[in-house]
Coordinates of C-alpha atoms in Angstrom, one line a residue:
Chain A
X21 CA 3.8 44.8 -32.4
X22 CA 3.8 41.1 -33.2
X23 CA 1.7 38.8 -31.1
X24 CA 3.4 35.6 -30.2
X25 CA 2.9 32.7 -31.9
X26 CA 1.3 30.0 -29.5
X27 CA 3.1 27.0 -30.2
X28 CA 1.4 23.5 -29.5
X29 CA 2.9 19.9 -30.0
X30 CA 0.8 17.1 -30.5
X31 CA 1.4 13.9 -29.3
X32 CA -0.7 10.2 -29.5
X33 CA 0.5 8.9 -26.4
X34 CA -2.0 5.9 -26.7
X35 CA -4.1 4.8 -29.7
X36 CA -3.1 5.8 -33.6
X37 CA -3.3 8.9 -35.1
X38 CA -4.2 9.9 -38.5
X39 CA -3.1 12.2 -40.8
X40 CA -6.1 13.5 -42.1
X41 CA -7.6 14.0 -39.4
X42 CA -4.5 16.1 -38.3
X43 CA -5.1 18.3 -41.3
X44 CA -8.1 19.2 -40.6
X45 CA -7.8 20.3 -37.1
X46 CA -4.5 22.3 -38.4
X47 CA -7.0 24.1 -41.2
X48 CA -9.5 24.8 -38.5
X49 CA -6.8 26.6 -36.2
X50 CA -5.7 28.7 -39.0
X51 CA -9.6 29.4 -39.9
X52 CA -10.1 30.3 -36.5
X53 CA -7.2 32.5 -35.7
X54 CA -6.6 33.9 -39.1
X55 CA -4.4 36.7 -38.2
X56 CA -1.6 34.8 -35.6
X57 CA -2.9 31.4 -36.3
X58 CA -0.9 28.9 -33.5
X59 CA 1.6 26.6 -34.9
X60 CA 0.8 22.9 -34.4
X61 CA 3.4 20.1 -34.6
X62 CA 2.3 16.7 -34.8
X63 CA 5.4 14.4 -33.9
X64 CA 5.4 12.3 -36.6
X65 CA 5.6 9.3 -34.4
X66 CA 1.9 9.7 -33.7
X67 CA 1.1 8.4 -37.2
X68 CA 2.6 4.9 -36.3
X69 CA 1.2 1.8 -36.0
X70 CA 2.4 -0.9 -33.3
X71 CA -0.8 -3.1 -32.8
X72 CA -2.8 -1.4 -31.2
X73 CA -0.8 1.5 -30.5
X74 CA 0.9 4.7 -31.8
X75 CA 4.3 2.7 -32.1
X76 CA 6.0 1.2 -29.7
X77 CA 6.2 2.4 -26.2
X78 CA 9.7 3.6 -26.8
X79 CA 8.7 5.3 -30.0
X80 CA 5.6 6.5 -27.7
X81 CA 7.7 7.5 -24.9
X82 CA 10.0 9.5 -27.4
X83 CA 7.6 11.6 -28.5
X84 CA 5.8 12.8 -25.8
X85 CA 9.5 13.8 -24.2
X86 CA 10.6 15.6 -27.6
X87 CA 7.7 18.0 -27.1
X88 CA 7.5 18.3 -23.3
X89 CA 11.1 19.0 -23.0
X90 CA 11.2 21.7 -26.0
X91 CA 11.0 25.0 -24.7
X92 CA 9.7 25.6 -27.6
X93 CA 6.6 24.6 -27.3
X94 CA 3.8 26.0 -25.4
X95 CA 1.6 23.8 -25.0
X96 CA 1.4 19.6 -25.2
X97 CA -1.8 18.0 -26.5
X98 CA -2.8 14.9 -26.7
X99 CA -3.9 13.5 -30.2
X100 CA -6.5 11.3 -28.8
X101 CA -7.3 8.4 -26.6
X102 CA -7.5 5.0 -26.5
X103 CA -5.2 2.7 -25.0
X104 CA -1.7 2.9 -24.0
X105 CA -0.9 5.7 -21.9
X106 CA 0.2 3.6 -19.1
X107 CA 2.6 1.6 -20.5
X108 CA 5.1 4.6 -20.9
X109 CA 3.7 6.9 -18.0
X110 CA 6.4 5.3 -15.6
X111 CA 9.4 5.8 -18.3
X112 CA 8.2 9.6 -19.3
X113 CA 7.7 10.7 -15.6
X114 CA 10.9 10.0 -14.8
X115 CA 12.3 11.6 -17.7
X116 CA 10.4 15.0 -17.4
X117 CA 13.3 18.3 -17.6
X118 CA 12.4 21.7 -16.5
X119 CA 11.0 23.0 -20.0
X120 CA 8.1 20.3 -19.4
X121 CA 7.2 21.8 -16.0
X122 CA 6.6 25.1 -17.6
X123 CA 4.2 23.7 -20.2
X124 CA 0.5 23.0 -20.3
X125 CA -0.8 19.6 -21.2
X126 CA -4.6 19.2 -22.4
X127 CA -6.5 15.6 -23.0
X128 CA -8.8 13.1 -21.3
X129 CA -10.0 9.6 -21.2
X130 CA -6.6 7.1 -21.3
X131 CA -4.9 10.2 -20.8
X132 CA -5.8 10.8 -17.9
X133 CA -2.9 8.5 -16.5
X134 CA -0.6 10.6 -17.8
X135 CA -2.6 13.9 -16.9
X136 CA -2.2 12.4 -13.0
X137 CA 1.4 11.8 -13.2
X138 CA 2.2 15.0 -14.8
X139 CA -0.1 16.8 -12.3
X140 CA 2.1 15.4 -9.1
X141 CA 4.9 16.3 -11.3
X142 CA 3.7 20.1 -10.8
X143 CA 2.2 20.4 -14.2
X144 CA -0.5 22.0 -15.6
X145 CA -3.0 20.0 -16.5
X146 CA -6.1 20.3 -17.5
X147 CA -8.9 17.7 -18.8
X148 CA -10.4 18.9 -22.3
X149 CA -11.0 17.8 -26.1
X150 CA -8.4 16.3 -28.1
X151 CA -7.5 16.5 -31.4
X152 CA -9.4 13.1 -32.2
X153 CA -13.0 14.9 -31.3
X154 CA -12.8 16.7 -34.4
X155 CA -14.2 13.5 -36.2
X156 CA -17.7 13.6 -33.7
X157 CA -21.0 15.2 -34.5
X158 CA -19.8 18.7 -34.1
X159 CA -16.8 18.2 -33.5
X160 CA -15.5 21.8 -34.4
X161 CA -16.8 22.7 -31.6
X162 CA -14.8 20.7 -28.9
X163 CA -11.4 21.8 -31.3
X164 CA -12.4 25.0 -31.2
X165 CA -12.7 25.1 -27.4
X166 CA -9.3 23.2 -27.0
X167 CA -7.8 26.1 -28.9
X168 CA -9.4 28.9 -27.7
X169 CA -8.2 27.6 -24.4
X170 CA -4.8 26.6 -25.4
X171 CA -4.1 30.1 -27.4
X172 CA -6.4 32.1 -25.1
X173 CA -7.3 31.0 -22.1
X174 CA -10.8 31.9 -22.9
X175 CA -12.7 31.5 -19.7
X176 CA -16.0 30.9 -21.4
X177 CA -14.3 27.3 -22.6
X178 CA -14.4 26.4 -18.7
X179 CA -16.4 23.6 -17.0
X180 CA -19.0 26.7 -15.9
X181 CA -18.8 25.4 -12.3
X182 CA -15.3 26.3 -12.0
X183 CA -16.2 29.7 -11.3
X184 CA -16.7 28.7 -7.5
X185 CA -12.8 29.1 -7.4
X186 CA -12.4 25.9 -5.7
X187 CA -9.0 23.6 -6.9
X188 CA -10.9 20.9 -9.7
X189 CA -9.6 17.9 -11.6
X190 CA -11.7 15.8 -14.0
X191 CA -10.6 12.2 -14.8
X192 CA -12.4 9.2 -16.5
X193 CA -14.2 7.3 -13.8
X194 CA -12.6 3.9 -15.1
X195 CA -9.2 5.0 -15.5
X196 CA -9.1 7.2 -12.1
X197 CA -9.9 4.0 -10.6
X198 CA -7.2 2.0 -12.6
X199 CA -4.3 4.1 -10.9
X200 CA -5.5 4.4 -7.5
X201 CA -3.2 2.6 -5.1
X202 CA -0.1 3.7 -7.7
X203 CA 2.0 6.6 -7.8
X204 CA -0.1 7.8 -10.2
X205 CA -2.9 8.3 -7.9
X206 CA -2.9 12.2 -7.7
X207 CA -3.5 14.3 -4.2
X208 CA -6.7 15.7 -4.6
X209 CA -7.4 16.7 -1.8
X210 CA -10.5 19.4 -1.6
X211 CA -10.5 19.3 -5.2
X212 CA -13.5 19.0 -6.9
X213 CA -13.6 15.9 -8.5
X214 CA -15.5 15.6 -11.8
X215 CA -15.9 12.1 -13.3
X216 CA -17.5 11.2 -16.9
X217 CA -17.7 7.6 -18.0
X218 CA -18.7 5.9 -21.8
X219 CA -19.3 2.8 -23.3
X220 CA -19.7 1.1 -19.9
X221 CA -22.2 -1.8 -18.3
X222 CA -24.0 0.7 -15.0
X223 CA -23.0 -2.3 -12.8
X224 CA -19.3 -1.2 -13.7
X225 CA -20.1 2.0 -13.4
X226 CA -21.5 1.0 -9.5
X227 CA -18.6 -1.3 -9.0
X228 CA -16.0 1.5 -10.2
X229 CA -17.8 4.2 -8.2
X230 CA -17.3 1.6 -5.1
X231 CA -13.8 1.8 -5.6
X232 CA -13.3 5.4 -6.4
X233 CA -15.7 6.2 -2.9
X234 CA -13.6 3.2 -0.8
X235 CA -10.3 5.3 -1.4
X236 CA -9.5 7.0 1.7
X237 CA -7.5 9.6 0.1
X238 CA -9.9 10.5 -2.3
X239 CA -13.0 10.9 0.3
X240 CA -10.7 13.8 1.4
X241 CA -12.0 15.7 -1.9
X242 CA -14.4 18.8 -1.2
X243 CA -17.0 16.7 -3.6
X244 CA -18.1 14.7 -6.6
X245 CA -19.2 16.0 -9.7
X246 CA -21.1 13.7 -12.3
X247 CA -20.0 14.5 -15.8
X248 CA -22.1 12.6 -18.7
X249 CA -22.0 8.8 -18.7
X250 CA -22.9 8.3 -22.6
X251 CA -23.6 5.2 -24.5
X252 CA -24.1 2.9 -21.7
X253 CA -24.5 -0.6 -22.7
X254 CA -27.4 -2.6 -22.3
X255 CA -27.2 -5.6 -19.8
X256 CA -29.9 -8.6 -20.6
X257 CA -30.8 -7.5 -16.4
X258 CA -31.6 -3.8 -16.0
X259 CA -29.5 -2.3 -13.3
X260 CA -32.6 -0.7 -11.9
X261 CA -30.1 2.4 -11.1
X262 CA -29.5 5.7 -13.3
X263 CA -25.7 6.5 -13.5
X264 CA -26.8 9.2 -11.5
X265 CA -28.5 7.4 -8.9
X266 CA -25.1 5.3 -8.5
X267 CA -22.9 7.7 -7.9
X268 CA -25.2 9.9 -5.6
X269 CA -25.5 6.5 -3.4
X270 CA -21.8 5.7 -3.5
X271 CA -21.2 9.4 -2.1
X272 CA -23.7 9.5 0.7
X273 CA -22.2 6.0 1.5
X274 CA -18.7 7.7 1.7
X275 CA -19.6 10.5 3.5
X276 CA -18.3 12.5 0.0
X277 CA -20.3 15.6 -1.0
X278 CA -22.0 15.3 -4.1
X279 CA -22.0 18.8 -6.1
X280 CA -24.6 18.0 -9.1
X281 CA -23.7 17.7 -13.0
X282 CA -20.8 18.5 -14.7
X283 CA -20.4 19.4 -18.1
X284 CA -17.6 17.0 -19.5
X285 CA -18.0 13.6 -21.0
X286 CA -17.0 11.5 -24.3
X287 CA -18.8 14.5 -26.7
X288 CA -18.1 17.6 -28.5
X289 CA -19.8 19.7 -25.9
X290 CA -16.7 18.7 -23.1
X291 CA -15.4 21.8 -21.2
X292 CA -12.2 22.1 -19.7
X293 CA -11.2 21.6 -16.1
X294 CA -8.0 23.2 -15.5
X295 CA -6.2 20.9 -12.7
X296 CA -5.8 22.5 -9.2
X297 CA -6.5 26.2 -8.3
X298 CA -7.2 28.6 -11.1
X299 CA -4.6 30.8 -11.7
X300 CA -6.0 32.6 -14.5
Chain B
X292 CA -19.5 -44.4 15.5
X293 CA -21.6 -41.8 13.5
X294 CA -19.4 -39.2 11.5
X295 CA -20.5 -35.5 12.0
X296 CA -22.4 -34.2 9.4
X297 CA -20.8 -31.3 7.9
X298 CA -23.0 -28.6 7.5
X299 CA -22.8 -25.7 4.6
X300 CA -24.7 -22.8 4.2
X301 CA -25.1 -21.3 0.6
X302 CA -25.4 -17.8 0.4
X303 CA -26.1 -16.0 -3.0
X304 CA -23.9 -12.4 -2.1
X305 CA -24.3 -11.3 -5.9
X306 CA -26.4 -12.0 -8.6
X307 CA -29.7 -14.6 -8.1
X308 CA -29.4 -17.7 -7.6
X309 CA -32.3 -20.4 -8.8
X310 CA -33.8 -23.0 -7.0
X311 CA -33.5 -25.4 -9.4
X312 CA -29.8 -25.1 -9.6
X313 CA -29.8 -25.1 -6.2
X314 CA -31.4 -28.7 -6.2
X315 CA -29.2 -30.1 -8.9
X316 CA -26.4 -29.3 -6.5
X317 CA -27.6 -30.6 -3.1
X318 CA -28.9 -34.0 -5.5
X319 CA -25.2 -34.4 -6.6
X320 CA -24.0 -34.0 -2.9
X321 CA -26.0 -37.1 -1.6
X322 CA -24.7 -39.3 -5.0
X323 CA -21.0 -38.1 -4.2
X324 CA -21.1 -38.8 -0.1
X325 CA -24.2 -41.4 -0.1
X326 CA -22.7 -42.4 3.5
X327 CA -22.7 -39.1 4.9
X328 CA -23.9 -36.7 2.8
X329 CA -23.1 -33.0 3.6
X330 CA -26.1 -31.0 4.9
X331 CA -26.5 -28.0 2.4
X332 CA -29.0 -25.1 3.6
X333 CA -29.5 -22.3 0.8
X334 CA -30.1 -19.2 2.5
X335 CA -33.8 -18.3 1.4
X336 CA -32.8 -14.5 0.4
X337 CA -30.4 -16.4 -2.3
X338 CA -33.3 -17.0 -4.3
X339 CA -34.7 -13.3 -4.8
X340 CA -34.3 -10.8 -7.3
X341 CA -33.9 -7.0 -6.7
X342 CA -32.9 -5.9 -10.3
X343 CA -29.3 -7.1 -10.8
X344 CA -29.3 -8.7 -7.5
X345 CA -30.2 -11.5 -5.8
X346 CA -32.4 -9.5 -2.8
X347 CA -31.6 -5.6 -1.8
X348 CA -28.6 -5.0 0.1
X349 CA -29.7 -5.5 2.9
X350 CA -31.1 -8.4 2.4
X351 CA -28.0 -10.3 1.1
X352 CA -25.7 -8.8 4.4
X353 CA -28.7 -10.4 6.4
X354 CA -28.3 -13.7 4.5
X355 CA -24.7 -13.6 4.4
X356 CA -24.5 -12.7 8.1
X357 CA -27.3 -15.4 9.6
X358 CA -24.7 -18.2 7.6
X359 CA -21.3 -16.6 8.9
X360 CA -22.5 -15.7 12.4
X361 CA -24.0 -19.2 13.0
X362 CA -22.2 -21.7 14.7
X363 CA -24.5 -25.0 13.2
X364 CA -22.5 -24.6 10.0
X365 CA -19.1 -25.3 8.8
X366 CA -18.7 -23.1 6.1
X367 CA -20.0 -20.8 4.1
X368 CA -20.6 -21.4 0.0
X369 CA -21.0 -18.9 -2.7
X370 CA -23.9 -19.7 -4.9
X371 CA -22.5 -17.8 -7.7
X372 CA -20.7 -14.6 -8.9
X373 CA -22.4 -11.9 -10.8
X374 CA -21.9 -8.5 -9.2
X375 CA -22.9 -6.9 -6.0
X376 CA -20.3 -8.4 -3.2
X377 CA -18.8 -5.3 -2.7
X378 CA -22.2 -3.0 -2.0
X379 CA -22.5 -5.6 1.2
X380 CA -19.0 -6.1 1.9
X381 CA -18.6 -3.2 4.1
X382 CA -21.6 -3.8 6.3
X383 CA -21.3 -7.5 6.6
X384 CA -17.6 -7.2 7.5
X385 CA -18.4 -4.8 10.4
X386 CA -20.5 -7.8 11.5
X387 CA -18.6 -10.2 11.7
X388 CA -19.1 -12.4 15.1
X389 CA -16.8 -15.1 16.7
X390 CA -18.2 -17.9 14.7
X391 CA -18.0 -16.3 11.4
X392 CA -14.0 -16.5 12.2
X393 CA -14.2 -20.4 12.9
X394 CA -15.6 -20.8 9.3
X395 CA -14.7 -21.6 5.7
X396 CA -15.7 -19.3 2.9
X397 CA -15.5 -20.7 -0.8
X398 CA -16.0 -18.8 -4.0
X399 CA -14.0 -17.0 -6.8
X400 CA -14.6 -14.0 -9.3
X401 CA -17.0 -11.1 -7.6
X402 CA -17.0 -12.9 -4.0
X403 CA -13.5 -12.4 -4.0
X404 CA -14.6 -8.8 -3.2
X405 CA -15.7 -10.4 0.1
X406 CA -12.9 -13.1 0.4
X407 CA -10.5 -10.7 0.8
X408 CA -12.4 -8.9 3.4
X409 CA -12.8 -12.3 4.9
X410 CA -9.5 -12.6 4.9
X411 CA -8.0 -9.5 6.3
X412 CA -10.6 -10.7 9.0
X413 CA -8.6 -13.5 10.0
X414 CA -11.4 -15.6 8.4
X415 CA -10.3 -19.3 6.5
X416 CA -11.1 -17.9 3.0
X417 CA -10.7 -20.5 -0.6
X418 CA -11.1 -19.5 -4.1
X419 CA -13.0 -22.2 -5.6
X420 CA -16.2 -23.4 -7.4
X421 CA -19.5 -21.9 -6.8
X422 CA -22.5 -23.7 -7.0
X423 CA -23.7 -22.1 -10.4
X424 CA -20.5 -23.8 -12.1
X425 CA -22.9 -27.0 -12.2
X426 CA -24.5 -25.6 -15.0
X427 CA -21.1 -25.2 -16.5
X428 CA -19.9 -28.2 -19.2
X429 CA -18.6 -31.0 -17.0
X430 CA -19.9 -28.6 -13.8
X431 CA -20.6 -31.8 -11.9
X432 CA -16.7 -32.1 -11.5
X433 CA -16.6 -28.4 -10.4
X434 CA -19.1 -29.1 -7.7
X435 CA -17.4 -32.6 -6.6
X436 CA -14.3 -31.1 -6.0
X437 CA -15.8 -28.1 -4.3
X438 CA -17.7 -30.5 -1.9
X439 CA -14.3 -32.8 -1.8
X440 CA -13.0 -29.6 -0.4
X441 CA -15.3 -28.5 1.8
X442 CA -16.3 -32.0 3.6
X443 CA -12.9 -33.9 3.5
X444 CA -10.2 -31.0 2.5
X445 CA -9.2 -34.0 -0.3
X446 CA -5.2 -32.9 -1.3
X447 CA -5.9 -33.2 -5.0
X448 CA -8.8 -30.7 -5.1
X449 CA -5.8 -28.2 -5.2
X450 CA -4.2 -26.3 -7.3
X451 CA -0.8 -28.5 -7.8
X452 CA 1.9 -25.3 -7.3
X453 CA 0.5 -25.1 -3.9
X454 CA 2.3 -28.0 -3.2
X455 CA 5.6 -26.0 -2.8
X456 CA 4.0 -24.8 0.4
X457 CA 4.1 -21.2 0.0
X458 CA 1.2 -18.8 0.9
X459 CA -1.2 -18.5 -1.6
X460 CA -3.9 -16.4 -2.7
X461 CA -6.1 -16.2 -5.7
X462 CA -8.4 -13.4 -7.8
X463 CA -9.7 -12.6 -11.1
X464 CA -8.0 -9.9 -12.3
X465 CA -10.5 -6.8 -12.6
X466 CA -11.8 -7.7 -8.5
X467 CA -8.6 -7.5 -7.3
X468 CA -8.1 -4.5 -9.4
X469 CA -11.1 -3.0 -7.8
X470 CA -10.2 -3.0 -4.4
X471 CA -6.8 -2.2 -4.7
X472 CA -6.4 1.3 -2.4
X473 CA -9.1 0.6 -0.4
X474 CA -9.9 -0.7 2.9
X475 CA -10.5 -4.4 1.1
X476 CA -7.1 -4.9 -0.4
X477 CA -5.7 -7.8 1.4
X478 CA -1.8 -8.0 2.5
X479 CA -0.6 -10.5 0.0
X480 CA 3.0 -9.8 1.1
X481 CA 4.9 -13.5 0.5
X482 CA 1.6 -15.1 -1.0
X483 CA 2.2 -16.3 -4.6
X484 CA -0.8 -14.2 -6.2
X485 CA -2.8 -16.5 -8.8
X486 CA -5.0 -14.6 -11.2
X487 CA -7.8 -15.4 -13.7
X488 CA -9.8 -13.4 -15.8
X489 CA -13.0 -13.8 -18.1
X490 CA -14.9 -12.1 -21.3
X491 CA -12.5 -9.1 -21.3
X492 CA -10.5 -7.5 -23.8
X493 CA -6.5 -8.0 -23.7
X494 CA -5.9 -4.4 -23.9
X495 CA -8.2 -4.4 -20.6
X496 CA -5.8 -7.6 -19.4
X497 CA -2.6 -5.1 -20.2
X498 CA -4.3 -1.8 -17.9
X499 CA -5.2 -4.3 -14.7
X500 CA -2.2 -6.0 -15.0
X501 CA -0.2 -2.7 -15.1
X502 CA -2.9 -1.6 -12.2
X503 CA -1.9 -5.1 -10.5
X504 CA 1.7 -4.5 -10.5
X505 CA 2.0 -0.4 -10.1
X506 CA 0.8 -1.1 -6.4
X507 CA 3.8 -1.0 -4.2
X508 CA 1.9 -3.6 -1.5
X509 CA 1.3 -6.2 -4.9
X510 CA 5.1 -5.8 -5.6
X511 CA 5.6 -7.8 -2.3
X512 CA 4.5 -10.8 -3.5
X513 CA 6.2 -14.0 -3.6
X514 CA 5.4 -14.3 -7.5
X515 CA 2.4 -13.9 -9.2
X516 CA 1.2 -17.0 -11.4
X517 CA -1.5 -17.1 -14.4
X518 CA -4.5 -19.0 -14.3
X519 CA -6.4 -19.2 -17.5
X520 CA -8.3 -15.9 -19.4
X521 CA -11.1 -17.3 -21.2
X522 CA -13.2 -16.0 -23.9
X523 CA -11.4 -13.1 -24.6
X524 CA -13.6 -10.8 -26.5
X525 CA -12.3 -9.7 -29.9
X526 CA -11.2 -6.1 -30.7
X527 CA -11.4 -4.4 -33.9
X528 CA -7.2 -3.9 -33.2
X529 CA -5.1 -7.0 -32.4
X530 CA -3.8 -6.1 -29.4
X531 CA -0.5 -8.0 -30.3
X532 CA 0.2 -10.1 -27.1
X533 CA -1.7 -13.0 -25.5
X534 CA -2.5 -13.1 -21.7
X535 CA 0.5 -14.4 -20.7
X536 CA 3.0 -12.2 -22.5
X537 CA 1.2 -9.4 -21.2
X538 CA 1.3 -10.6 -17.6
X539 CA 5.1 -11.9 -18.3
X540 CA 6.0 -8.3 -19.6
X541 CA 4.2 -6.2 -16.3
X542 CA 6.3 -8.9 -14.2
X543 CA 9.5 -7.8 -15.5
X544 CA 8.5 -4.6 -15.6
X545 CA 7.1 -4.3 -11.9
X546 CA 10.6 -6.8 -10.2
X547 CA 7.6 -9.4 -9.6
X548 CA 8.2 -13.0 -10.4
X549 CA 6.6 -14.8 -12.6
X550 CA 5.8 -18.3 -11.8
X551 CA 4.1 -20.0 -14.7
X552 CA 0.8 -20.9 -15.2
X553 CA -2.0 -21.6 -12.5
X554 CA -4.9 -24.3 -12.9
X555 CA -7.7 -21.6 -11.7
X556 CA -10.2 -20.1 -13.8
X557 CA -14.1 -19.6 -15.2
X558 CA -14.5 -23.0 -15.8
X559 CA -15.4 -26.5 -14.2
X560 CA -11.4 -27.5 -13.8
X561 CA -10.9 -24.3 -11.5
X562 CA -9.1 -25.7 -8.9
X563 CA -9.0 -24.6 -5.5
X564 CA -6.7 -22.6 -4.1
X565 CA -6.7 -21.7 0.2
X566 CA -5.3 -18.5 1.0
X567 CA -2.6 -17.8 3.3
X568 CA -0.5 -20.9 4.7
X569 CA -1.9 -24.6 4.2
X570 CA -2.5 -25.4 7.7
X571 CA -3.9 -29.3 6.2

């Protein structure tokens, strides 16, 4: 009997995509499942350019709804990052039809925005590589966990603390903080919430844990986990703090249990977190 | 008959502050008011270093709080910006005695963590020259119009829209970003909201402004207006849009007015701006 074909549309909600690097994540899913390979689809507006975006936000806005609203696709996933996914979160939320609630939608960093909206929109989300990683040091590797994930729902591809069964959500620490106060901010309550950072000054990473810990809502979550905060930048004044030692303070200040490391971050070796309760 | 002597404590709530700034300042007070001079005491803390700030935490709420809570002075100066208002903020604000409620706080950029704590506190709270702008170019007019504020409440010290009368309040972008969802975000309902930002990308500009304007309180403005956003940092992308289209464009977007520019920013001509309703 025929297995299904797992059908995934891709979609660069935010920064450019390229078309290269698109074929070579499509050669690596077939190398990977050679006998029922999943069918990707790249809307082709992900290949524009509008400054510094994937086209317009209309052109942006279009895409992501042409695969979310296909029943025929599985799956949406998110080329890659950058900037941009909040400047058509607001238009696609409101435009979601029932084909995009029975869909699952994998990414992280900037699109995490969208991953919050389409969470409260009873989505499943998860946090996880993105077609983009495939250009990192290893990068197969974080592909090849997207898919295994997306085609198979591998548990081995899972942030390992997930296996506590407790509801989880993973977000970007600067761009949870940037929709807090919105109606993007997500309910997560007794989630656990697991936070990676990048390219960041540690006194933005204090001043972002400050706000992230101030939020009343989200000191109702059942804890903090620290993902990896790579490629900090220098500051002429040392902060005197590990990223560690920041956001331990900031949760003992907030009365927020912190739950140890998590293994997410801007790198090949991120694990998916699966939004809410595992069902699977 | 002798005038009184106003009297203003500086307090460095931040980053350090150096005594030979410090000196520079209180010399150009006695050349500007050689009558009457203003009494300037620096805290002592203001002066130490504990990595990135200017003490420990505790001992800039100390410093902050022997200023607010005594009656001998008038107001309250910021020494300078940096980063580290809102690790004290909480603390200092739970401290908060009857005199610190009869005083005037002045500052801008990261003490604008605290001036809207101030604020909400019932507190008479200006965004305005620190005394580190005297190192600025021209910073000696930054400092006379600061002291021209703070001795005499001189009418042209202020920003010129807040002739019109409305309530007013004033923030660089990214603090009032920070705050927003927390216990620190200020009710700004019917103020005309000036913002200013500094050293930060444009595609940064476009997510706080979306930030800004996605918060349902913010909406409630009266109108926002744009100071300027200096030394934008280059990106590798043209982002496409200067400052103020991107502010214009979240405006129409968000049903918030847009009022035109606002003479504020990280510079000596930063003009001060008193929030709520001018009372003088």
């Amino acid at each position: 009997m025929a297995k299904k074909t797992v059908r995934i549309g891709i979609v660069a909600a935010s920064s450019p995509f390229e078309r290269e690097t698109a074929d070579r994540v499509a050669a690596l899913a077939d190398a990977l499942f050679p006998d029922n390979p999943p069918e990707l689809v790249v809307h082709p507006h992900s290949f524009r350019r509008h400054g510094h975006f994937a086209g317009t936000d209309a052109e942006r806005a279009e895409a992501f709804l042409a695969i979310a609203n296909d029943p025929g696709f599985d799956a949406l996933w998110f080329a890659r990052g950058g900037y941009g996914a909040c400047r058509i979160a607001g238009d696609v939320l409101d435009r979601l039809d029932a084909p995009a609630r029975a869909k699952t939608y994998l990414g992280y960093s900037d699109a995490g925005m969208l991953l919050a909206g389409l969470y409260m929109a009873g989505c499943a989300v998860a946090h996880g590589p993105m077609c983009q990683d495939i250009v990192r040091g290893n990068g197969d590797a974080a592909i090849e966990r997207a898919l295994r994930w997306l085609v198979a729902r591998d548990a081995d591809t899972l942030e390992p603390s997930l296996a506590d069964g407790r509801p989880a959500a993973a977000f970007n620490m600067i761009t949870l903080s940037q929709i807090l106060g919105t109606p993007l901010q997500p309910d997560l309550r007794h989630h656990v919430l697991m936070l990676e950072e990048v390219s960041e000054y540690l006194y933005k990473i204090d001043r972002t844990m400050h706000h992230v810990t101030a939020n009343s809502e989200i000191r109702k979550v059942a804890g903090i986990r620290l993902g990896r905060c790579s490629d900090i930048i220098e500051n002429d004044t040392d902060f005197g703090m590990t990223a560690e030692e920041i956001v331990r303070e900031w949760c003992g200040r907030s009365g927020i249990s912190f739950l140890g490391a998590a293994d997410i971050g801007h790198d090949a070796a991120n694990r998916i977190v699966p939004f809410g309760r595992r069902t699977q």
